[in-house]
Amino acid sequence: MPGPPDPHELVQRARAGQQLAVARLISMVENAGPQLREVSAALTPHTGGAHVVGLTGSPGVGKSTSTSALVTELRARDRRVGVLAVDPSSPFSGGALLGDRVRMGEHADDDGVFIRSMATRGHLGGLSWATPQALRVLDAAGCEVILVETVGVGQSEVEIVGLADSTVVLMAPGMGDGIQAAKAGILEIGDVFVVNKADREGARRTVRELRNMLHLREHGGADAWEPPVLMTVASRSEGIGALADALDDHLVWSRKSGERDRRRRERVRREIEAIGMEQVRARMERVRGGEALDALTGRVLAGDLDPWAAADELLEQSG
């Protein structure tokens, strides 16, 4: 019976462009198996080169169609592309309900594209906890641009800003998206705004509303980034070239201004904190229902110990 795969060997194979190795590494990350630490250690030295682009917006605006059209445009520019499509979790299996090849089948045979659907696993922010590590896999595998398409679930979709170097907010005419964006704080996180389905009535009005609302935002000075508002018809690939140009422009600005480094530092801080909290939770799970917790509960009920002191003792014992 073969033993577990060697993470360092898998990383080298992924860096050589072997899609099976990339898929296996992402599965190891998602499953949080015993080799997760080794995988992370093997990946980290080979990361930092990819431009991570988040695409978010409410259901029905055409996120998947826009993502697929953007992949086509980036491939025409000879960019190696990775896509993480974060989907609703199955309540039975925890898996992604929408398969990657169903959503973007036209790219399935392109060795320069890697597409993976990931389950949110009930995470309210719409982003799997494993997404940061999956980004590292695609980064290490040589993807120059990584598109993260979120499920789009109201205010929680703003979480994408914590993962992306550039964030695209997609809207559509006739859906009241402009007003909803103002309510949900989406205007604060978008680097590029796109009114998709621009062949529909009301598209230009939606663009005007967005530009007016963006004009009323607080600006960070003369060198601040001014988010463009673009019009696309993704189903016909119209306007997608301008979207790719805007993302390139934002990357240049963010590097020059230091914004990219600031976002990446904050991203890693949050990831370290999340891993630490997960480890604490796991330790607490090991003592929950055990004799130590029962004994401390009895002492608090008897008045011999206060709950804060009991929690301190529990943490010491769980460590």
PDB file of C-alpha atoms in Angstrom:
ATOM      1  CA  MET A   1       0.000   0.000   0.000  1.00  0.00           C
ATOM      2  CA  PRO A   2       1.618   3.306  -1.050  1.00  0.00           C
ATOM      3  CA  GLY A   3       2.365   5.817   1.669  1.00  0.00           C
ATOM      4  CA  PRO A   4       1.155   9.432   1.764  1.00  0.00           C
ATOM      5  CA  PRO A   5       2.476  11.726  -0.999  1.00  0.00           C
ATOM      6  CA  ASP A   6       5.561  13.773  -0.249  1.00  0.00           C
ATOM      7  CA  PRO A   7       4.460  17.458  -0.073  1.00  0.00           C
ATOM      8  CA  HIS A   8       7.797  18.770  -1.359  1.00  0.00           C
ATOM      9  CA  GLU A   9       7.664  16.446  -4.370  1.00  0.00           C
ATOM     10  CA  LEU A  10       4.059  17.467  -5.077  1.00  0.00           C
ATOM     11  CA  VAL A  11       5.010  21.150  -4.943  1.00  0.00           C
ATOM     12  CA  GLN A  12       7.849  20.590  -7.404  1.00  0.00           C
ATOM     13  CA  ARG A  13       5.486  18.752  -9.751  1.00  0.00           C
ATOM     14  CA  ALA A  14       2.933  21.568  -9.431  1.00  0.00           C
ATOM     15  CA  ARG A  15       5.629  24.114 -10.250  1.00  0.00           C
ATOM     16  CA  ALA A  16       6.404  22.075 -13.349  1.00  0.00           C
ATOM     17  CA  GLY A  17       2.819  22.570 -14.493  1.00  0.00           C
ATOM     18  CA  GLN A  18       1.326  19.195 -13.573  1.00  0.00           C
ATOM     19  CA  GLN A  19      -2.356  19.910 -12.963  1.00  0.00           C
ATOM     20  CA  LEU A  20      -2.905  16.639 -11.109  1.00  0.00           C
ATOM     21  CA  ALA A  21      -0.311  17.717  -8.525  1.00  0.00           C
ATOM     22  CA  VAL A  22      -2.030  21.119  -8.165  1.00  0.00           C
ATOM     23  CA  ALA A  23      -5.401  19.418  -7.642  1.00  0.00           C
ATOM     24  CA  ARG A  24      -3.955  17.042  -5.078  1.00  0.00           C
ATOM     25  CA  LEU A  25      -2.332  19.859  -3.100  1.00  0.00           C
ATOM     26  CA  ILE A  26      -5.589  21.833  -2.976  1.00  0.00           C
ATOM     27  CA  SER A  27      -7.434  18.705  -1.804  1.00  0.00           C
ATOM     28  CA  MET A  28      -4.856  18.247   0.962  1.00  0.00           C
ATOM     29  CA  VAL A  29      -5.400  21.863   1.990  1.00  0.00           C
ATOM     30  CA  GLU A  30      -9.205  21.550   1.954  1.00  0.00           C
ATOM     31  CA  ASN A  31      -9.190  18.334   3.957  1.00  0.00           C
ATOM     32  CA  ALA A  32      -6.796  19.777   6.579  1.00  0.00           C
ATOM     33  CA  GLY A  33      -4.983  16.455   6.810  1.00  0.00           C
ATOM     34  CA  PRO A  34      -1.928  15.663   8.914  1.00  0.00           C
ATOM     35  CA  GLN A  35       0.422  16.856   6.151  1.00  0.00           C
ATOM     36  CA  LEU A  36      -1.077  20.367   6.016  1.00  0.00           C
ATOM     37  CA  ARG A  37       1.864  21.915   7.889  1.00  0.00           C
ATOM     38  CA  GLU A  38       4.352  20.282   5.528  1.00  0.00           C
ATOM     39  CA  VAL A  39       2.372  21.449   2.503  1.00  0.00           C
ATOM     40  CA  SER A  40       2.308  25.022   3.801  1.00  0.00           C
ATOM     41  CA  ALA A  41       6.055  24.977   4.517  1.00  0.00           C
ATOM     42  CA  ALA A  42       6.811  23.616   1.052  1.00  0.00           C
ATOM     43  CA  LEU A  43       4.608  26.177  -0.714  1.00  0.00           C
ATOM     44  CA  THR A  44       5.552  29.395   1.061  1.00  0.00           C
ATOM     45  CA  PRO A  45       9.029  29.982  -0.482  1.00  0.00           C
ATOM     46  CA  HIS A  46       7.495  29.894  -3.982  1.00  0.00           C
ATOM     47  CA  THR A  47       4.674  32.393  -3.455  1.00  0.00           C
ATOM     48  CA  GLY A  48       4.098  36.126  -3.775  1.00  0.00           C
ATOM     49  CA  GLY A  49       4.167  36.545  -7.543  1.00  0.00           C
ATOM     50  CA  ALA A  50       0.488  36.164  -8.462  1.00  0.00           C
ATOM     51  CA  HIS A  51      -1.988  39.021  -8.878  1.00  0.00           C
ATOM     52  CA  VAL A  52      -5.012  37.953  -6.807  1.00  0.00           C
ATOM     53  CA  VAL A  53      -8.258  39.389  -8.170  1.00  0.00           C
ATOM     54  CA  GLY A  54     -11.544  39.051  -6.302  1.00  0.00           C
ATOM     55  CA  LEU A  55     -14.845  39.128  -8.189  1.00  0.00           C
ATOM     56  CA  THR A  56     -17.935  39.703  -6.126  1.00  0.00           C
ATOM     57  CA  GLY A  57     -21.505  40.842  -6.521  1.00  0.00           C
ATOM     58  CA  SER A  58     -25.030  39.699  -5.834  1.00  0.00           C
ATOM     59  CA  PRO A  59     -26.479  36.579  -7.498  1.00  0.00           C
ATOM     60  CA  GLY A  60     -27.672  37.131 -11.047  1.00  0.00           C
ATOM     61  CA  VAL A  61     -25.142  39.761 -12.129  1.00  0.00           C
ATOM     62  CA  GLY A  62     -23.153  37.276 -14.214  1.00  0.00           C
ATOM     63  CA  LYS A  63     -20.115  36.550 -12.051  1.00  0.00           C
ATOM     64  CA  SER A  64     -19.364  33.150 -13.560  1.00  0.00           C
ATOM     65  CA  THR A  65     -19.841  34.407 -17.127  1.00  0.00           C
ATOM     66  CA  SER A  66     -17.632  37.427 -16.413  1.00  0.00           C
ATOM     67  CA  THR A  67     -14.977  35.246 -14.803  1.00  0.00           C
ATOM     68  CA  SER A  68     -14.919  32.902 -17.782  1.00  0.00           C
ATOM     69  CA  ALA A  69     -14.704  35.820 -20.242  1.00  0.00           C
ATOM     70  CA  LEU A  70     -11.869  37.366 -18.211  1.00  0.00           C
ATOM     71  CA  VAL A  71      -9.989  34.053 -18.271  1.00  0.00           C
ATOM     72  CA  THR A  72     -10.275  34.028 -22.079  1.00  0.00           C
ATOM     73  CA  GLU A  73      -8.959  37.601 -22.271  1.00  0.00           C
ATOM     74  CA  LEU A  74      -6.045  36.895 -19.933  1.00  0.00           C
ATOM     75  CA  ARG A  75      -5.099  33.769 -21.860  1.00  0.00           C
ATOM     76  CA  ALA A  76      -5.101  35.817 -25.067  1.00  0.00           C
ATOM     77  CA  ARG A  77      -2.510  37.994 -23.290  1.00  0.00           C
ATOM     78  CA  ASP A  78      -0.478  34.850 -22.550  1.00  0.00           C
ATOM     79  CA  ARG A  79      -1.124  34.946 -18.806  1.00  0.00           C
ATOM     80  CA  ARG A  80      -1.278  31.735 -16.803  1.00  0.00           C
ATOM     81  CA  VAL A  81      -4.555  31.835 -14.853  1.00  0.00           C
ATOM     82  CA  GLY A  82      -5.971  30.154 -11.764  1.00  0.00           C
ATOM     83  CA  VAL A  83      -9.620  30.334 -10.712  1.00  0.00           C
ATOM     84  CA  LEU A  84     -11.072  29.579  -7.282  1.00  0.00           C
ATOM     85  CA  ALA A  85     -14.864  29.527  -7.498  1.00  0.00           C
ATOM     86  CA  VAL A  86     -16.184  29.541  -3.932  1.00  0.00           C
ATOM     87  CA  ASP A  87     -19.600  27.886  -3.953  1.00  0.00           C
ATOM     88  CA  PRO A  88     -22.406  27.177  -1.473  1.00  0.00           C
ATOM     89  CA  SER A  89     -21.687  24.102   0.614  1.00  0.00           C
ATOM     90  CA  SER A  90     -23.689  20.950   0.222  1.00  0.00           C
ATOM     91  CA  PRO A  91     -25.515  20.360   3.535  1.00  0.00           C
ATOM     92  CA  PHE A  92     -24.787  16.644   3.156  1.00  0.00           C
ATOM     93  CA  SER A  93     -21.227  16.336   1.863  1.00  0.00           C
ATOM     94  CA  GLY A  94     -19.756  19.795   2.482  1.00  0.00           C
ATOM     95  CA  GLY A  95     -18.688  19.803  -1.157  1.00  0.00           C
ATOM     96  CA  ALA A  96     -19.228  22.461  -3.786  1.00  0.00           C
ATOM     97  CA  LEU A  97     -22.612  22.198  -5.465  1.00  0.00           C
ATOM     98  CA  LEU A  98     -21.452  23.662  -8.774  1.00  0.00           C
ATOM     99  CA  GLY A  99     -18.628  21.786 -10.485  1.00  0.00           C
ATOM    100  CA  ASP A 100     -15.740  23.681 -12.021  1.00  0.00           C
ATOM    101  CA  ARG A 101     -15.988  21.983 -15.419  1.00  0.00           C
ATOM    102  CA  VAL A 102     -19.723  22.642 -15.583  1.00  0.00           C
ATOM    103  CA  ARG A 103     -19.205  26.352 -14.987  1.00  0.00           C
ATOM    104  CA  MET A 104     -16.212  26.984 -17.233  1.00  0.00           C
ATOM    105  CA  GLY A 105     -15.996  23.966 -19.487  1.00  0.00           C
ATOM    106  CA  GLU A 106     -14.504  25.936 -22.389  1.00  0.00           C
ATOM    107  CA  HIS A 107     -11.233  26.223 -20.435  1.00  0.00           C
ATOM    108  CA  ALA A 108     -11.096  22.613 -19.229  1.00  0.00           C
ATOM    109  CA  ASP A 109      -8.537  21.513 -21.831  1.00  0.00           C
ATOM    110  CA  ASP A 110      -6.276  24.547 -21.491  1.00  0.00           C
ATOM    111  CA  ASP A 111      -3.089  23.665 -19.588  1.00  0.00           C
ATOM    112  CA  GLY A 112      -2.607  27.381 -18.879  1.00  0.00           C
ATOM    113  CA  VAL A 113      -5.763  27.495 -16.748  1.00  0.00           C
ATOM    114  CA  PHE A 114      -6.500  25.772 -13.462  1.00  0.00           C
ATOM    115  CA  ILE A 115     -10.078  25.970 -12.160  1.00  0.00           C
ATOM    116  CA  ARG A 116     -11.243  24.709  -8.794  1.00  0.00           C
ATOM    117  CA  SER A 117     -14.580  24.984  -7.012  1.00  0.00           C
ATOM    118  CA  MET A 118     -14.300  25.206  -3.240  1.00  0.00           C
ATOM    119  CA  ALA A 119     -17.049  24.797  -0.674  1.00  0.00           C
ATOM    120  CA  THR A 120     -17.685  27.525   1.887  1.00  0.00           C
ATOM    121  CA  ARG A 121     -18.365  24.768   4.432  1.00  0.00           C
ATOM    122  CA  GLY A 122     -20.980  26.945   6.068  1.00  0.00           C
ATOM    123  CA  HIS A 123     -18.634  29.902   6.511  1.00  0.00           C
ATOM    124  CA  LEU A 124     -20.808  33.011   6.518  1.00  0.00           C
ATOM    125  CA  GLY A 125     -18.287  35.135   4.686  1.00  0.00           C
ATOM    126  CA  GLY A 126     -18.694  33.007   1.605  1.00  0.00           C
ATOM    127  CA  LEU A 127     -14.990  32.132   1.577  1.00  0.00           C
ATOM    128  CA  SER A 128     -13.631  28.786   2.647  1.00  0.00           C
ATOM    129  CA  TRP A 129     -11.137  28.925   5.495  1.00  0.00           C
ATOM    130  CA  ALA A 130      -8.799  26.982   3.198  1.00  0.00           C
ATOM    131  CA  THR A 131      -8.880  29.650   0.468  1.00  0.00           C
ATOM    132  CA  PRO A 132      -5.642  31.432   1.545  1.00  0.00           C
ATOM    133  CA  GLN A 133      -3.720  28.161   1.352  1.00  0.00           C
ATOM    134  CA  ALA A 134      -5.350  27.260  -1.973  1.00  0.00           C
ATOM    135  CA  LEU A 135      -4.191  30.642  -3.290  1.00  0.00           C
ATOM    136  CA  ARG A 136      -0.648  29.684  -2.287  1.00  0.00           C
ATOM    137  CA  VAL A 137      -0.932  26.447  -4.251  1.00  0.00           C
ATOM    138  CA  LEU A 138      -1.943  28.276  -7.442  1.00  0.00           C
ATOM    139  CA  ASP A 139       0.667  30.981  -6.830  1.00  0.00           C
ATOM    140  CA  ALA A 140       3.423  28.412  -6.398  1.00  0.00           C
ATOM    141  CA  ALA A 141       2.184  26.589  -9.516  1.00  0.00           C
ATOM    142  CA  GLY A 142       3.020  29.663 -11.593  1.00  0.00           C
ATOM    143  CA  CYS A 143      -0.395  31.279 -12.024  1.00  0.00           C
ATOM    144  CA  GLU A 144       0.233  34.923 -12.864  1.00  0.00           C
ATOM    145  CA  VAL A 145      -3.368  35.928 -12.156  1.00  0.00           C
ATOM    146  CA  ILE A 146      -5.683  34.170  -9.694  1.00  0.00           C
ATOM    147  CA  LEU A 147      -9.390  34.977  -9.894  1.00  0.00           C
ATOM    148  CA  VAL A 148     -11.422  34.353  -6.743  1.00  0.00           C
ATOM    149  CA  GLU A 149     -15.126  34.320  -7.505  1.00  0.00           C
ATOM    150  CA  THR A 150     -17.273  34.565  -4.361  1.00  0.00           C
ATOM    151  CA  VAL A 151     -20.749  33.242  -3.788  1.00  0.00           C
ATOM    152  CA  GLY A 152     -22.117  36.761  -3.212  1.00  0.00           C
ATOM    153  CA  VAL A 153     -24.269  36.680  -0.106  1.00  0.00           C
ATOM    154  CA  GLY A 154     -25.098  40.244   0.911  1.00  0.00           C
ATOM    155  CA  GLN A 155     -22.877  42.179   3.267  1.00  0.00           C
ATOM    156  CA  SER A 156     -20.568  39.240   3.961  1.00  0.00           C
ATOM    157  CA  GLU A 157     -19.195  39.404   0.417  1.00  0.00           C
ATOM    158  CA  VAL A 158     -16.969  42.279   1.565  1.00  0.00           C
ATOM    159  CA  GLU A 159     -14.704  39.576   3.002  1.00  0.00           C
ATOM    160  CA  ILE A 160     -13.135  39.214  -0.432  1.00  0.00           C
ATOM    161  CA  VAL A 161     -11.160  42.408   0.177  1.00  0.00           C
ATOM    162  CA  GLY A 162      -9.183  40.536   2.800  1.00  0.00           C
ATOM    163  CA  LEU A 163      -7.849  38.115   0.184  1.00  0.00           C
ATOM    164  CA  ALA A 164      -7.487  40.137  -3.006  1.00  0.00           C
ATOM    165  CA  ASP A 165      -4.868  42.517  -4.362  1.00  0.00           C
ATOM    166  CA  SER A 166      -7.624  43.984  -6.573  1.00  0.00           C
ATOM    167  CA  THR A 167     -11.379  43.681  -6.103  1.00  0.00           C
ATOM    168  CA  VAL A 168     -13.946  43.795  -8.911  1.00  0.00           C
ATOM    169  CA  VAL A 169     -17.545  44.546  -7.906  1.00  0.00           C
ATOM    170  CA  LEU A 170     -20.067  43.364 -10.490  1.00  0.00           C
ATOM    171  CA  MET A 171     -23.539  44.854 -10.816  1.00  0.00           C
ATOM    172  CA  ALA A 172     -26.366  44.703 -13.324  1.00  0.00           C
ATOM    173  CA  PRO A 173     -29.062  47.196 -14.397  1.00  0.00           C
ATOM    174  CA  GLY A 174     -32.547  46.829 -13.041  1.00  0.00           C
ATOM    175  CA  MET A 175     -31.494  45.030  -9.842  1.00  0.00           C
ATOM    176  CA  GLY A 176     -31.134  48.014  -7.538  1.00  0.00           C
ATOM    177  CA  ASP A 177     -27.480  47.092  -7.099  1.00  0.00           C
ATOM    178  CA  GLY A 178     -26.304  50.686  -6.812  1.00  0.00           C
ATOM    179  CA  ILE A 179     -28.413  51.341  -3.729  1.00  0.00           C
ATOM    180  CA  GLN A 180     -27.623  47.936  -2.256  1.00  0.00           C
ATOM    181  CA  ALA A 181     -23.920  48.582  -2.744  1.00  0.00           C
ATOM    182  CA  ALA A 182     -24.153  51.787  -0.758  1.00  0.00           C
ATOM    183  CA  LYS A 183     -25.986  49.989   2.059  1.00  0.00           C
ATOM    184  CA  ALA A 184     -23.638  47.022   2.196  1.00  0.00           C
ATOM    185  CA  GLY A 185     -20.419  49.015   2.138  1.00  0.00           C
ATOM    186  CA  ILE A 186     -19.422  47.531  -1.218  1.00  0.00           C
ATOM    187  CA  LEU A 187     -18.435  50.988  -2.482  1.00  0.00           C
ATOM    188  CA  GLU A 188     -15.642  51.018   0.074  1.00  0.00           C
ATOM    189  CA  ILE A 189     -13.979  47.818  -1.138  1.00  0.00           C
ATOM    190  CA  GLY A 190     -14.273  47.975  -4.932  1.00  0.00           C
ATOM    191  CA  ASP A 191     -11.182  48.827  -6.967  1.00  0.00           C
ATOM    192  CA  VAL A 192     -13.007  48.356 -10.266  1.00  0.00           C
ATOM    193  CA  PHE A 193     -16.792  48.506 -10.728  1.00  0.00           C
ATOM    194  CA  VAL A 194     -18.459  46.714 -13.610  1.00  0.00           C
ATOM    195  CA  VAL A 195     -22.034  47.110 -14.804  1.00  0.00           C
ATOM    196  CA  ASN A 196     -22.545  43.826 -16.643  1.00  0.00           C
ATOM    197  CA  LYS A 197     -25.436  43.059 -19.000  1.00  0.00           C
ATOM    198  CA  ALA A 198     -24.955  46.590 -20.317  1.00  0.00           C
ATOM    199  CA  ASP A 199     -27.192  45.855 -23.303  1.00  0.00           C
ATOM    200  CA  ARG A 200     -30.172  46.005 -20.958  1.00  0.00           C
ATOM    201  CA  GLU A 201     -32.304  49.071 -20.372  1.00  0.00           C
ATOM    202  CA  GLY A 202     -31.091  51.203 -17.483  1.00  0.00           C
ATOM    203  CA  ALA A 203     -27.406  50.313 -17.776  1.00  0.00           C
ATOM    204  CA  ARG A 204     -26.243  53.878 -18.300  1.00  0.00           C
ATOM    205  CA  ARG A 205     -28.400  55.069 -15.426  1.00  0.00           C
ATOM    206  CA  THR A 206     -26.778  52.483 -13.148  1.00  0.00           C
ATOM    207  CA  VAL A 207     -23.339  53.704 -14.260  1.00  0.00           C
ATOM    208  CA  ARG A 208     -24.286  57.320 -13.491  1.00  0.00           C
ATOM    209  CA  GLU A 209     -25.606  56.357 -10.048  1.00  0.00           C
ATOM    210  CA  LEU A 210     -22.418  54.497  -9.251  1.00  0.00           C
ATOM    211  CA  ARG A 211     -20.167  57.310 -10.394  1.00  0.00           C
ATOM    212  CA  ASN A 212     -22.151  59.828  -8.376  1.00  0.00           C
ATOM    213  CA  MET A 213     -21.930  57.683  -5.240  1.00  0.00           C
ATOM    214  CA  LEU A 214     -18.214  57.089  -5.740  1.00  0.00           C
ATOM    215  CA  HIS A 215     -17.701  60.826  -6.177  1.00  0.00           C
ATOM    216  CA  LEU A 216     -19.238  61.360  -2.729  1.00  0.00           C
ATOM    217  CA  ARG A 217     -16.800  58.969  -1.062  1.00  0.00           C
ATOM    218  CA  GLU A 218     -13.923  60.248   1.006  1.00  0.00           C
ATOM    219  CA  HIS A 219     -10.816  60.408  -1.153  1.00  0.00           C
ATOM    220  CA  GLY A 220      -7.286  59.720   0.008  1.00  0.00           C
ATOM    221  CA  GLY A 221      -5.591  62.602  -1.736  1.00  0.00           C
ATOM    222  CA  ALA A 222      -4.223  63.385  -5.180  1.00  0.00           C
ATOM    223  CA  ASP A 223      -2.426  60.030  -5.503  1.00  0.00           C
ATOM    224  CA  ALA A 224      -5.411  57.919  -4.421  1.00  0.00           C
ATOM    225  CA  TRP A 225      -6.844  55.310  -6.762  1.00  0.00           C
ATOM    226  CA  GLU A 226     -10.029  56.396  -8.550  1.00  0.00           C
ATOM    227  CA  PRO A 227     -12.135  53.278  -9.183  1.00  0.00           C
ATOM    228  CA  PRO A 228     -13.339  53.159 -12.794  1.00  0.00           C
ATOM    229  CA  VAL A 229     -16.935  52.200 -13.616  1.00  0.00           C
ATOM    230  CA  LEU A 230     -17.012  50.009 -16.704  1.00  0.00           C
ATOM    231  CA  MET A 231     -19.762  48.521 -18.857  1.00  0.00           C
ATOM    232  CA  THR A 232     -19.607  44.937 -20.117  1.00  0.00           C
ATOM    233  CA  VAL A 233     -21.693  42.313 -21.833  1.00  0.00           C
ATOM    234  CA  ALA A 234     -19.738  39.314 -20.602  1.00  0.00           C
ATOM    235  CA  SER A 235     -21.809  36.799 -22.561  1.00  0.00           C
ATOM    236  CA  ARG A 236     -20.409  38.395 -25.742  1.00  0.00           C
ATOM    237  CA  SER A 237     -17.012  39.316 -24.226  1.00  0.00           C
ATOM    238  CA  GLU A 238     -17.759  43.009 -24.789  1.00  0.00           C
ATOM    239  CA  GLY A 239     -15.798  45.340 -22.526  1.00  0.00           C
ATOM    240  CA  ILE A 240     -13.705  42.535 -21.014  1.00  0.00           C
ATOM    241  CA  GLY A 241     -10.500  43.908 -22.549  1.00  0.00           C
ATOM    242  CA  ALA A 242     -11.093  47.218 -20.770  1.00  0.00           C
ATOM    243  CA  LEU A 243     -11.639  45.307 -17.517  1.00  0.00           C
ATOM    244  CA  ALA A 244      -8.301  43.502 -17.908  1.00  0.00           C
ATOM    245  CA  ASP A 245      -6.609  46.848 -18.644  1.00  0.00           C
ATOM    246  CA  ALA A 246      -8.137  48.401 -15.520  1.00  0.00           C
ATOM    247  CA  LEU A 247      -6.862  45.511 -13.395  1.00  0.00           C
ATOM    248  CA  ASP A 248      -3.359  45.950 -14.838  1.00  0.00           C
ATOM    249  CA  ASP A 249      -3.535  49.670 -14.072  1.00  0.00           C
ATOM    250  CA  HIS A 250      -4.615  48.985 -10.486  1.00  0.00           C
ATOM    251  CA  LEU A 251      -1.767  46.515 -10.008  1.00  0.00           C
ATOM    252  CA  VAL A 252       0.768  49.084 -11.197  1.00  0.00           C
ATOM    253  CA  TRP A 253      -0.715  51.731  -8.872  1.00  0.00           C
ATOM    254  CA  SER A 254      -0.912  49.385  -5.868  1.00  0.00           C
ATOM    255  CA  ARG A 255       2.730  48.384  -6.243  1.00  0.00           C
ATOM    256  CA  LYS A 256       3.888  51.976  -6.557  1.00  0.00           C
ATOM    257  CA  SER A 257       1.736  53.248  -3.690  1.00  0.00           C
ATOM    258  CA  GLY A 258       2.499  50.364  -1.337  1.00  0.00           C
ATOM    259  CA  GLU A 259      -1.163  49.373  -1.145  1.00  0.00           C
ATOM    260  CA  ARG A 260      -0.488  45.847  -2.384  1.00  0.00           C
ATOM    261  CA  ASP A 261       2.089  45.245   0.334  1.00  0.00           C
ATOM    262  CA  ARG A 262      -0.260  46.683   2.956  1.00  0.00           C
ATOM    263  CA  ARG A 263      -3.109  44.402   1.877  1.00  0.00           C
ATOM    264  CA  ARG A 264      -0.888  41.348   1.763  1.00  0.00           C
ATOM    265  CA  ARG A 265       0.495  42.048   5.223  1.00  0.00           C
ATOM    266  CA  GLU A 266      -3.044  42.364   6.596  1.00  0.00           C
ATOM    267  CA  ARG A 267      -4.052  39.165   4.769  1.00  0.00           C
ATOM    268  CA  VAL A 268      -1.251  37.180   6.414  1.00  0.00           C
ATOM    269  CA  ARG A 269      -1.997  38.701   9.835  1.00  0.00           C
ATOM    270  CA  ARG A 270      -5.588  37.509   9.574  1.00  0.00           C
ATOM    271  CA  GLU A 271      -4.519  34.082   8.405  1.00  0.00           C
ATOM    272  CA  ILE A 272      -2.082  33.627  11.295  1.00  0.00           C
ATOM    273  CA  GLU A 273      -4.781  34.756  13.713  1.00  0.00           C
ATOM    274  CA  ALA A 274      -7.337  32.367  12.177  1.00  0.00           C
ATOM    275  CA  ILE A 275      -4.921  29.415  12.420  1.00  0.00           C
ATOM    276  CA  GLY A 276      -4.174  30.308  16.037  1.00  0.00           C
ATOM    277  CA  MET A 277      -7.867  30.506  16.898  1.00  0.00           C
ATOM    278  CA  GLU A 278      -8.499  27.175  15.176  1.00  0.00           C
ATOM    279  CA  GLN A 279      -5.762  25.558  17.244  1.00  0.00           C
ATOM    280  CA  VAL A 280      -7.242  26.969  20.456  1.00  0.00           C
ATOM    281  CA  ARG A 281     -10.693  25.721  19.413  1.00  0.00           C
ATOM    282  CA  ALA A 282      -9.284  22.259  18.711  1.00  0.00           C
ATOM    283  CA  ARG A 283      -7.632  22.137  22.123  1.00  0.00           C
ATOM    284  CA  MET A 284     -10.857  23.187  23.807  1.00  0.00           C
ATOM    285  CA  GLU A 285     -12.745  20.480  21.928  1.00  0.00           C
ATOM    286  CA  ARG A 286     -10.362  17.889  23.368  1.00  0.00           C
ATOM    287  CA  VAL A 287     -11.178  18.856  26.941  1.00  0.00           C
ATOM    288  CA  ARG A 288     -14.897  19.566  26.425  1.00  0.00           C
ATOM    289  CA  GLY A 289     -16.901  16.921  28.224  1.00  0.00           C
ATOM    290  CA  GLY A 290     -13.780  15.606  29.956  1.00  0.00           C
ATOM    291  CA  GLU A 291     -13.074  15.243  33.655  1.00  0.00           C
ATOM    292  CA  ALA A 292     -11.085  18.503  33.851  1.00  0.00           C
ATOM    293  CA  LEU A 293     -13.979  20.623  32.612  1.00  0.00           C
ATOM    294  CA  ASP A 294     -16.457  18.768  34.834  1.00  0.00           C
ATOM    295  CA  ALA A 295     -14.257  19.349  37.876  1.00  0.00           C
ATOM    296  CA  LEU A 296     -13.878  23.069  37.127  1.00  0.00           C
ATOM    297  CA  THR A 297     -17.628  23.370  36.573  1.00  0.00           C
ATOM    298  CA  GLY A 298     -18.250  21.855  40.014  1.00  0.00           C
ATOM    299  CA  ARG A 299     -15.817  24.260  41.683  1.00  0.00           C
ATOM    300  CA  VAL A 300     -17.531  27.287  40.065  1.00  0.00           C
ATOM    301  CA  LEU A 301     -20.965  26.045  41.134  1.00  0.00           C
ATOM    302  CA  ALA A 302     -19.659  25.494  44.670  1.00  0.00           C
ATOM    303  CA  GLY A 303     -18.348  29.060  44.792  1.00  0.00           C
ATOM    304  CA  ASP A 304     -14.712  27.969  45.142  1.00  0.00           C
ATOM    305  CA  LEU A 305     -13.639  29.417  41.786  1.00  0.00           C
ATOM    306  CA  ASP A 306     -14.846  32.186  39.479  1.00  0.00           C
ATOM    307  CA  PRO A 307     -15.471  31.440  35.779  1.00  0.00           C
ATOM    308  CA  TRP A 308     -12.510  33.550  34.568  1.00  0.00           C
ATOM    309  CA  ALA A 309     -10.072  31.666  36.812  1.00  0.00           C
ATOM    310  CA  ALA A 310     -11.654  28.397  35.728  1.00  0.00           C
ATOM    311  CA  ALA A 311     -11.140  29.328  32.062  1.00  0.00           C
ATOM    312  CA  ASP A 312      -7.490  30.152  32.782  1.00  0.00           C
ATOM    313  CA  GLU A 313      -6.972  26.708  34.338  1.00  0.00           C
ATOM    314  CA  LEU A 314      -8.759  25.050  31.434  1.00  0.00           C
ATOM    315  CA  LEU A 315      -6.502  26.782  28.910  1.00  0.00           C
ATOM    316  CA  GLU A 316      -3.411  25.729  30.859  1.00  0.00           C
ATOM    317  CA  GLN A 317      -4.584  22.126  30.943  1.00  0.00           C
ATOM    318  CA  SER A 318      -5.551  22.119  27.269  1.00  0.00           C
ATOM    319  CA  GLY A 319      -2.161  23.482  26.208  1.00  0.00           C
TER     320      GLY A 319
END
